[in-house]
Amino acid sequence: MQLHVIARGKIGRTPEAELVDRYARRITWGMKITELPDRGGNVPPPPPGAVRTVALDERGRQLGSVEFARILERWRDEGVRETRFLIGAADGHDQGLRDGADLLIAFGAMTWPHMLARAMLVEQLWRATSIVAGHPYHREG
């Protein structure tokens, strides 16, 4: 299954970009990152076949890392070809996008800068794929 992060805003050469790169290089599943302008620009069309969409949203579920990993593992085992992770700009996502997502997730009740949220998401994708693979990176408890 390909993991596809679609994020609003250009990360450029920032410390957050270094974190994103560090964790993205570790992911052994297919990994792709697409940047869109803060406003406008179209989300790229999904590939043929089963696709799931996850939107990062302050009203989303707060999942533990193992629970998140098990969701991705289940989708992979069901034949999902791509899971898309949508990160909005400063104003978040519109209601239509939230309604169309298969899952809304939040990194807690606090508001996070969207560039930092990108780094946090890619680290959690690395952690989730490590959990699925039985790699010792994640320590429960």
Tab-separated table of N, CA and C in Angstrom:
chain	number	residue	atom	x	y	z
A	1	MET	N	0.849	-1.175	0.000
A	1	MET	CA	0.000	0.000	0.000
A	1	MET	C	0.893	1.236	0.000
A	2	GLN	N	0.538	2.193	-0.812
A	2	GLN	CA	1.272	3.457	-0.844
A	2	GLN	C	0.660	4.415	0.170
A	3	LEU	N	1.514	5.098	0.910
A	3	LEU	CA	1.125	6.155	1.825
A	3	LEU	C	1.393	7.470	1.111
A	4	HIS	N	0.376	8.312	1.012
A	4	HIS	CA	0.488	9.542	0.232
A	4	HIS	C	0.058	10.718	1.103
A	5	VAL	N	1.005	11.536	1.500
A	5	VAL	CA	0.725	12.744	2.270
A	5	VAL	C	0.486	13.873	1.279
A	6	ILE	N	-0.674	14.501	1.382
A	6	ILE	CA	-1.027	15.637	0.528
A	6	ILE	C	-1.227	16.820	1.461
A	7	ALA	N	-0.314	17.778	1.385
A	7	ALA	CA	-0.284	18.854	2.368
A	7	ALA	C	-0.350	20.222	1.709
A	8	ARG	N	-1.069	21.114	2.345
A	8	ARG	CA	-1.120	22.509	1.923
A	8	ARG	C	0.111	23.234	2.438
A	9	GLY	N	0.677	24.082	1.612
A	9	GLY	CA	1.823	24.885	2.009
A	9	GLY	C	3.139	24.262	1.587
A	10	LYS	N	4.109	25.105	1.362
A	10	LYS	CA	5.449	24.673	0.961
A	10	LYS	C	6.335	24.616	2.195
A	11	ILE	N	6.951	23.471	2.423
A	11	ILE	CA	7.763	23.292	3.627
A	11	ILE	C	9.169	23.861	3.454
A	12	GLY	N	9.648	23.925	2.220
A	12	GLY	CA	10.955	24.514	1.941
A	12	GLY	C	12.097	23.817	2.667
A	13	ARG	N	13.127	24.592	2.983
A	13	ARG	CA	14.307	24.066	3.692
A	13	ARG	C	14.215	24.507	5.152
A	14	THR	N	13.461	23.772	5.903
A	14	THR	CA	13.209	24.113	7.297
A	14	THR	C	13.571	22.928	8.189
A	15	PRO	N	13.667	23.159	9.481
A	15	PRO	CA	13.888	22.024	10.387
A	15	PRO	C	12.775	20.977	10.282
A	16	GLU	N	11.533	21.434	10.050
A	16	GLU	CA	10.434	20.484	9.880
A	16	GLU	C	10.655	19.614	8.646
A	17	ALA	N	11.167	20.207	7.577
A	17	ALA	CA	11.447	19.438	6.356
A	17	ALA	C	12.496	18.368	6.618
A	18	GLU	N	13.491	18.692	7.428
A	18	GLU	CA	14.510	17.700	7.779
A	18	GLU	C	13.895	16.527	8.528
A	19	LEU	N	12.970	16.812	9.439
A	19	LEU	CA	12.291	15.729	10.164
A	19	LEU	C	11.445	14.880	9.226
A	20	VAL	N	10.700	15.522	8.347
A	20	VAL	CA	9.883	14.787	7.379
A	20	VAL	C	10.774	13.853	6.564
A	21	ASP	N	11.868	14.377	6.034
A	21	ASP	CA	12.784	13.561	5.231
A	21	ASP	C	13.370	12.412	6.037
A	22	ARG	N	13.754	12.684	7.274
A	22	ARG	CA	14.370	11.659	8.119
A	22	ARG	C	13.434	10.454	8.285
A	23	TYR	N	12.172	10.726	8.597
A	23	TYR	CA	11.242	9.618	8.815
A	23	TYR	C	10.736	9.017	7.512
A	24	ALA	N	10.522	9.831	6.496
A	24	ALA	CA	10.027	9.306	5.216
A	24	ALA	C	11.008	8.305	4.613
A	25	ARG	N	12.307	8.564	4.757
A	25	ARG	CA	13.319	7.643	4.206
A	25	ARG	C	13.295	6.284	4.886
A	26	ARG	N	12.795	6.213	6.097
A	26	ARG	CA	12.758	4.952	6.838
A	26	ARG	C	11.572	4.073	6.478
A	27	ILE	N	10.555	4.641	5.891
A	27	ILE	CA	9.322	3.899	5.608
A	27	ILE	C	9.545	2.959	4.433
A	28	THR	N	9.275	1.679	4.650
A	28	THR	CA	9.504	0.686	3.599
A	28	THR	C	8.285	0.490	2.707
A	29	TRP	N	7.126	0.952	3.118
A	29	TRP	CA	5.959	0.920	2.252
A	29	TRP	C	6.150	2.029	1.227
A	30	GLY	N	5.379	2.036	0.173
A	30	GLY	CA	5.455	3.145	-0.773
A	30	GLY	C	5.116	4.444	-0.067
A	31	MET	N	5.868	5.495	-0.368
A	31	MET	CA	5.672	6.780	0.308
A	31	MET	C	5.786	7.904	-0.705
A	32	LYS	N	4.818	8.818	-0.650
A	32	LYS	CA	4.815	9.950	-1.561
A	32	LYS	C	4.314	11.173	-0.806
A	33	ILE	N	4.897	12.324	-1.108
A	33	ILE	CA	4.442	13.580	-0.512
A	33	ILE	C	4.150	14.561	-1.639
A	34	THR	N	2.955	15.124	-1.613
A	34	THR	CA	2.540	16.126	-2.588
A	34	THR	C	2.228	17.412	-1.845
A	35	GLU	N	2.806	18.519	-2.300
A	35	GLU	CA	2.515	19.821	-1.723
A	35	GLU	C	1.571	20.588	-2.633
A	36	LEU	N	0.617	21.260	-2.019
A	36	LEU	CA	-0.323	22.113	-2.737
A	36	LEU	C	-0.187	23.527	-2.192
A	37	PRO	N	-0.572	24.540	-2.979
A	37	PRO	CA	-0.542	25.898	-2.430
A	37	PRO	C	-1.513	26.016	-1.255
A	38	ASP	N	-1.310	27.046	-0.430
A	38	ASP	CA	-2.196	27.254	0.720
A	38	ASP	C	-3.664	27.339	0.293
A	39	ARG	N	-3.896	27.971	-0.833
A	39	ARG	CA	-5.262	28.093	-1.372
A	39	ARG	C	-5.238	27.688	-2.840
A	40	GLY	N	-6.323	27.058	-3.281
A	40	GLY	CA	-6.402	26.630	-4.670
A	40	GLY	C	-5.597	25.370	-4.900
A	41	GLY	N	-5.399	25.063	-6.146
A	41	GLY	CA	-4.695	23.823	-6.467
A	41	GLY	C	-5.589	22.631	-6.174
A	42	ASN	N	-5.503	21.641	-7.007
A	42	ASN	CA	-6.369	20.481	-6.864
A	42	ASN	C	-5.627	19.306	-6.253
A	43	VAL	N	-6.333	18.576	-5.411
A	43	VAL	CA	-5.802	17.327	-4.886
A	43	VAL	C	-5.657	16.383	-6.072
A	44	PRO	N	-4.499	15.740	-6.240
A	44	PRO	CA	-4.324	14.850	-7.391
A	44	PRO	C	-5.324	13.707	-7.363
A	45	PRO	N	-5.733	13.239	-8.535
A	45	PRO	CA	-6.701	12.133	-8.561
A	45	PRO	C	-6.063	10.871	-7.985
A	46	PRO	N	-6.872	10.053	-7.336
A	46	PRO	CA	-6.333	8.814	-6.764
A	46	PRO	C	-6.003	7.806	-7.862
A	47	PRO	N	-5.129	6.844	-7.541
A	47	PRO	CA	-4.848	5.794	-8.526
A	47	PRO	C	-6.055	4.879	-8.655
A	48	PRO	N	-6.130	4.094	-9.708
A	48	PRO	CA	-7.231	3.141	-9.813
A	48	PRO	C	-7.166	2.151	-8.656
A	49	GLY	N	-8.317	1.686	-8.249
A	49	GLY	CA	-8.361	0.717	-7.160
A	49	GLY	C	-8.778	1.366	-5.854
A	50	ALA	N	-8.734	0.579	-4.811
A	50	ALA	CA	-9.197	1.023	-3.505
A	50	ALA	C	-8.284	2.101	-2.925
A	51	VAL	N	-8.905	3.172	-2.451
A	51	VAL	CA	-8.194	4.291	-1.843
A	51	VAL	C	-8.925	4.651	-0.556
A	52	ARG	N	-8.161	4.978	0.472
A	52	ARG	CA	-8.726	5.500	1.718
A	52	ARG	C	-8.172	6.902	1.912
A	53	THR	N	-8.997	7.753	2.512
A	53	THR	CA	-8.602	9.128	2.773
A	53	THR	C	-8.682	9.401	4.269
A	54	VAL	N	-7.586	9.925	4.807
A	54	VAL	CA	-7.498	10.313	6.211
A	54	VAL	C	-7.215	11.807	6.233
A	55	ALA	N	-8.046	12.550	6.940
A	55	ALA	CA	-7.822	13.993	7.062
A	55	ALA	C	-7.407	14.316	8.483
A	56	LEU	N	-6.354	15.111	8.619
A	56	LEU	CA	-5.971	15.610	9.930
A	56	LEU	C	-6.883	16.784	10.245
A	57	ASP	N	-7.590	16.685	11.366
A	57	ASP	CA	-8.604	17.672	11.697
A	57	ASP	C	-8.748	17.739	13.214
A	58	GLU	N	-8.885	18.925	13.745
A	58	GLU	CA	-8.974	19.083	15.199
A	58	GLU	C	-10.173	18.356	15.805
A	59	ARG	N	-11.191	18.050	15.003
A	59	ARG	CA	-12.365	17.329	15.487
A	59	ARG	C	-12.241	15.817	15.307
A	60	GLY	N	-11.069	15.374	14.834
A	60	GLY	CA	-10.873	13.960	14.551
A	60	GLY	C	-10.639	13.113	15.793
A	61	ARG	N	-10.566	11.808	15.562
A	61	ARG	CA	-10.282	10.852	16.635
A	61	ARG	C	-8.832	10.969	17.070
A	62	GLN	N	-8.615	10.772	18.342
A	62	GLN	CA	-7.259	10.726	18.882
A	62	GLN	C	-6.909	9.255	19.078
A	63	LEU	N	-6.088	8.753	18.183
A	63	LEU	CA	-5.724	7.341	18.178
A	63	LEU	C	-4.381	7.135	18.848
A	64	GLY	N	-4.233	5.997	19.510
A	64	GLY	CA	-2.918	5.586	19.956
A	64	GLY	C	-2.145	5.055	18.760
A	65	SER	N	-0.842	4.970	18.902
A	65	SER	CA	-0.001	4.534	17.784
A	65	SER	C	-0.319	3.112	17.342
A	66	VAL	N	-0.576	2.214	18.283
A	66	VAL	CA	-0.883	0.826	17.917
A	66	VAL	C	-2.226	0.754	17.189
A	67	GLU	N	-3.220	1.478	17.681
A	67	GLU	CA	-4.530	1.489	17.014
A	67	GLU	C	-4.402	2.034	15.587
A	68	PHE	N	-3.639	3.106	15.418
A	68	PHE	CA	-3.397	3.676	14.092
A	68	PHE	C	-2.723	2.648	13.190
A	69	ALA	N	-1.716	1.955	13.721
A	69	ALA	CA	-1.004	0.928	12.948
A	69	ALA	C	-1.950	-0.183	12.517
A	70	ARG	N	-2.839	-0.602	13.398
A	70	ARG	CA	-3.764	-1.700	13.072
A	70	ARG	C	-4.763	-1.284	11.992
A	71	ILE	N	-5.176	-0.029	11.994
A	71	ILE	CA	-6.070	0.454	10.925
A	71	ILE	C	-5.348	0.373	9.586
A	72	LEU	N	-4.112	0.883	9.530
A	72	LEU	CA	-3.357	0.829	8.274
A	72	LEU	C	-3.096	-0.612	7.852
A	73	GLU	N	-2.776	-1.457	8.804
A	73	GLU	CA	-2.536	-2.871	8.491
A	73	GLU	C	-3.794	-3.519	7.913
A	74	ARG	N	-4.951	-3.241	8.530
A	74	ARG	CA	-6.211	-3.805	8.033
A	74	ARG	C	-6.509	-3.325	6.616
A	75	TRP	N	-6.333	-2.018	6.366
A	75	TRP	CA	-6.581	-1.493	5.029
A	75	TRP	C	-5.635	-2.140	4.017
A	76	ARG	N	-4.367	-2.267	4.389
A	76	ARG	CA	-3.394	-2.920	3.500
A	76	ARG	C	-3.842	-4.345	3.186
A	77	ASP	N	-4.254	-5.086	4.217
A	77	ASP	CA	-4.661	-6.481	4.039
A	77	ASP	C	-5.957	-6.619	3.248
A	78	GLU	N	-6.774	-5.566	3.246
A	78	GLU	CA	-8.007	-5.548	2.462
A	78	GLU	C	-7.759	-5.172	0.998
A	79	GLY	N	-6.525	-4.869	0.659
A	79	GLY	CA	-6.189	-4.552	-0.725
A	79	GLY	C	-6.238	-3.084	-1.082
A	80	VAL	N	-6.256	-2.213	-0.084
A	80	VAL	CA	-6.223	-0.777	-0.371
A	80	VAL	C	-4.888	-0.461	-1.041
A	81	ARG	N	-4.955	0.221	-2.170
A	81	ARG	CA	-3.734	0.533	-2.927
A	81	ARG	C	-3.038	1.787	-2.432
A	82	GLU	N	-3.841	2.763	-1.971
A	82	GLU	CA	-3.267	4.025	-1.513
A	82	GLU	C	-4.081	4.553	-0.341
A	83	THR	N	-3.379	5.018	0.676
A	83	THR	CA	-4.015	5.765	1.753
A	83	THR	C	-3.474	7.176	1.692
A	84	ARG	N	-4.401	8.118	1.556
A	84	ARG	CA	-4.049	9.529	1.423
A	84	ARG	C	-4.263	10.224	2.760
A	85	PHE	N	-3.299	11.038	3.131
A	85	PHE	CA	-3.361	11.792	4.373
A	85	PHE	C	-3.371	13.265	4.015
A	86	LEU	N	-4.469	13.939	4.332
A	86	LEU	CA	-4.645	15.332	3.934
A	86	LEU	C	-4.378	16.262	5.107
A	87	ILE	N	-3.462	17.195	4.892
A	87	ILE	CA	-3.138	18.212	5.883
A	87	ILE	C	-3.529	19.550	5.282
A	88	GLY	N	-4.410	20.255	5.955
A	88	GLY	CA	-4.886	21.533	5.450
A	88	GLY	C	-3.927	22.658	5.770
A	89	ALA	N	-4.269	23.823	5.271
A	89	ALA	CA	-3.510	25.039	5.595
A	89	ALA	C	-3.980	25.539	6.961
A	90	ALA	N	-3.640	26.760	7.289
A	90	ALA	CA	-3.943	27.307	8.613
A	90	ALA	C	-5.429	27.249	8.958
A	91	ASP	N	-6.296	27.351	7.967
A	91	ASP	CA	-7.736	27.331	8.235
A	91	ASP	C	-8.344	25.937	8.180
A	92	GLY	N	-7.536	24.907	8.025
A	92	GLY	CA	-8.050	23.539	8.037
A	92	GLY	C	-8.743	23.159	6.742
A	93	HIS	N	-9.622	22.155	6.852
A	93	HIS	CA	-10.331	21.605	5.694
A	93	HIS	C	-11.768	22.116	5.657
A	94	ASP	N	-12.330	22.149	4.452
A	94	ASP	CA	-13.742	22.512	4.366
A	94	ASP	C	-14.599	21.296	4.740
A	95	GLN	N	-15.866	21.566	4.998
A	95	GLN	CA	-16.770	20.516	5.480
A	95	GLN	C	-16.920	19.381	4.471
A	96	GLY	N	-16.931	19.695	3.182
A	96	GLY	CA	-17.061	18.657	2.162
A	96	GLY	C	-15.914	17.663	2.204
A	97	LEU	N	-14.714	18.168	2.388
A	97	LEU	CA	-13.560	17.271	2.479
A	97	LEU	C	-13.645	16.412	3.738
A	98	ARG	N	-14.008	17.021	4.861
A	98	ARG	CA	-14.144	16.249	6.101
A	98	ARG	C	-15.204	15.170	5.950
A	99	ASP	N	-16.330	15.524	5.336
A	99	ASP	CA	-17.416	14.547	5.160
A	99	ASP	C	-17.001	13.388	4.258
A	100	GLY	N	-16.131	13.657	3.286
A	100	GLY	CA	-15.726	12.623	2.337
A	100	GLY	C	-14.582	11.741	2.816
A	101	ALA	N	-13.972	12.081	3.943
A	101	ALA	CA	-12.836	11.308	4.447
A	101	ALA	C	-13.308	10.003	5.083
A	102	ASP	N	-12.495	8.981	4.959
A	102	ASP	CA	-12.779	7.700	5.620
A	102	ASP	C	-12.479	7.770	7.110
A	103	LEU	N	-11.569	8.656	7.481
A	103	LEU	CA	-11.160	8.779	8.876
A	103	LEU	C	-10.656	10.189	9.119
A	104	LEU	N	-11.068	10.786	10.233
A	104	LEU	CA	-10.530	12.064	10.693
A	104	LEU	C	-9.700	11.769	11.927
A	105	ILE	N	-8.460	12.263	11.936
A	105	ILE	CA	-7.619	12.077	13.111
A	105	ILE	C	-7.101	13.425	13.593
A	106	ALA	N	-6.832	13.489	14.897
A	106	ALA	CA	-6.291	14.697	15.516
A	106	ALA	C	-5.084	14.312	16.356
A	107	PHE	N	-4.119	15.205	16.421
A	107	PHE	CA	-2.966	15.021	17.296
A	107	PHE	C	-3.224	15.766	18.605
A	108	GLY	N	-4.317	15.439	19.245
A	108	GLY	CA	-4.672	16.066	20.510
A	108	GLY	C	-5.558	17.273	20.313
A	109	ALA	N	-5.964	17.864	21.433
A	109	ALA	CA	-6.890	18.993	21.400
A	109	ALA	C	-6.203	20.315	21.078
A	110	MET	N	-4.878	20.349	21.178
A	110	MET	CA	-4.156	21.587	20.895
A	110	MET	C	-4.080	21.836	19.395
A	111	THR	N	-3.878	23.086	19.031
A	111	THR	CA	-3.665	23.443	17.637
A	111	THR	C	-2.165	23.365	17.349
A	112	TRP	N	-1.824	22.687	16.242
A	112	TRP	CA	-0.423	22.527	15.841
A	112	TRP	C	-0.185	23.258	14.528
A	113	PRO	N	0.988	23.867	14.352
A	113	PRO	CA	1.313	24.456	13.057
A	113	PRO	C	1.291	23.358	11.992
A	114	HIS	N	0.748	23.661	10.819
A	114	HIS	CA	0.582	22.599	9.830
A	114	HIS	C	1.911	22.028	9.346
A	115	MET	N	2.991	22.786	9.387
A	115	MET	CA	4.291	22.223	8.999
A	115	MET	C	4.794	21.234	10.052
A	116	LEU	N	4.552	21.532	11.319
A	116	LEU	CA	4.930	20.601	12.371
A	116	LEU	C	4.018	19.367	12.333
A	117	ALA	N	2.750	19.569	12.029
A	117	ALA	CA	1.831	18.434	11.902
A	117	ALA	C	2.302	17.478	10.808
A	118	ARG	N	2.878	18.016	9.747
A	118	ARG	CA	3.400	17.166	8.671
A	118	ARG	C	4.525	16.263	9.195
A	119	ALA	N	5.446	16.845	9.958
A	119	ALA	CA	6.540	16.052	10.534
A	119	ALA	C	5.995	15.014	11.510
A	120	MET	N	5.027	15.409	12.318
A	120	MET	CA	4.437	14.472	13.280
A	120	MET	C	3.723	13.334	12.559
A	121	LEU	N	3.017	13.631	11.477
A	121	LEU	CA	2.329	12.590	10.725
A	121	LEU	C	3.318	11.599	10.132
A	122	VAL	N	4.367	12.086	9.488
A	122	VAL	CA	5.315	11.172	8.845
A	122	VAL	C	6.026	10.315	9.898
A	123	GLU	N	6.313	10.884	11.071
A	123	GLU	CA	6.885	10.066	12.140
A	123	GLU	C	5.897	8.982	12.555
A	124	GLN	N	4.624	9.309	12.657
A	124	GLN	CA	3.627	8.305	13.039
A	124	GLN	C	3.437	7.251	11.949
A	125	LEU	N	3.610	7.625	10.691
A	125	LEU	CA	3.563	6.623	9.617
A	125	LEU	C	4.745	5.674	9.726
A	126	TRP	N	5.930	6.206	10.031
A	126	TRP	CA	7.101	5.354	10.261
A	126	TRP	C	6.837	4.433	11.452
A	127	ARG	N	6.304	4.993	12.533
A	127	ARG	CA	6.029	4.207	13.735
A	127	ARG	C	4.999	3.111	13.424
A	128	ALA	N	3.941	3.461	12.714
A	128	ALA	CA	2.886	2.483	12.395
A	128	ALA	C	3.425	1.350	11.532
A	129	THR	N	4.189	1.686	10.508
A	129	THR	CA	4.723	0.621	9.647
A	129	THR	C	5.739	-0.222	10.410
A	130	SER	N	6.430	0.372	11.368
A	130	SER	CA	7.357	-0.389	12.220
A	130	SER	C	6.602	-1.357	13.124
A	131	ILE	N	5.490	-0.893	13.678
A	131	ILE	CA	4.657	-1.756	14.526
A	131	ILE	C	4.157	-2.940	13.719
A	132	VAL	N	3.640	-2.675	12.528
A	132	VAL	CA	3.130	-3.756	11.663
A	132	VAL	C	4.234	-4.753	11.340
A	133	ALA	N	5.453	-4.273	11.132
A	133	ALA	CA	6.583	-5.140	10.768
A	133	ALA	C	7.214	-5.834	11.977
A	134	GLY	N	6.775	-5.478	13.188
A	134	GLY	CA	7.377	-6.062	14.374
A	134	GLY	C	8.736	-5.474	14.724
A	135	HIS	N	9.052	-4.316	14.176
A	135	HIS	CA	10.322	-3.630	14.451
A	135	HIS	C	10.281	-3.057	15.871
A	136	PRO	N	11.391	-3.047	16.585
A	136	PRO	CA	11.398	-2.599	17.986
A	136	PRO	C	11.344	-1.074	18.211
A	137	TYR	N	11.179	-0.265	17.170
A	137	TYR	CA	11.173	1.192	17.339
A	137	TYR	C	10.136	1.641	18.359
A	138	HIS	N	8.919	1.116	18.266
A	138	HIS	CA	7.839	1.525	19.164
A	138	HIS	C	7.930	0.751	20.476
A	139	ARG	N	7.828	1.471	21.559
A	139	ARG	CA	7.803	0.837	22.883
A	139	ARG	C	6.478	1.171	23.540
A	140	GLU	N	5.671	0.182	23.767
A	140	GLU	CA	4.350	0.370	24.378
A	140	GLU	C	4.496	0.529	25.886
A	141	GLY	N	3.740	1.499	26.441
A	141	GLY	CA	3.694	1.642	27.898
A	141	GLY	C	4.715	2.464	28.412
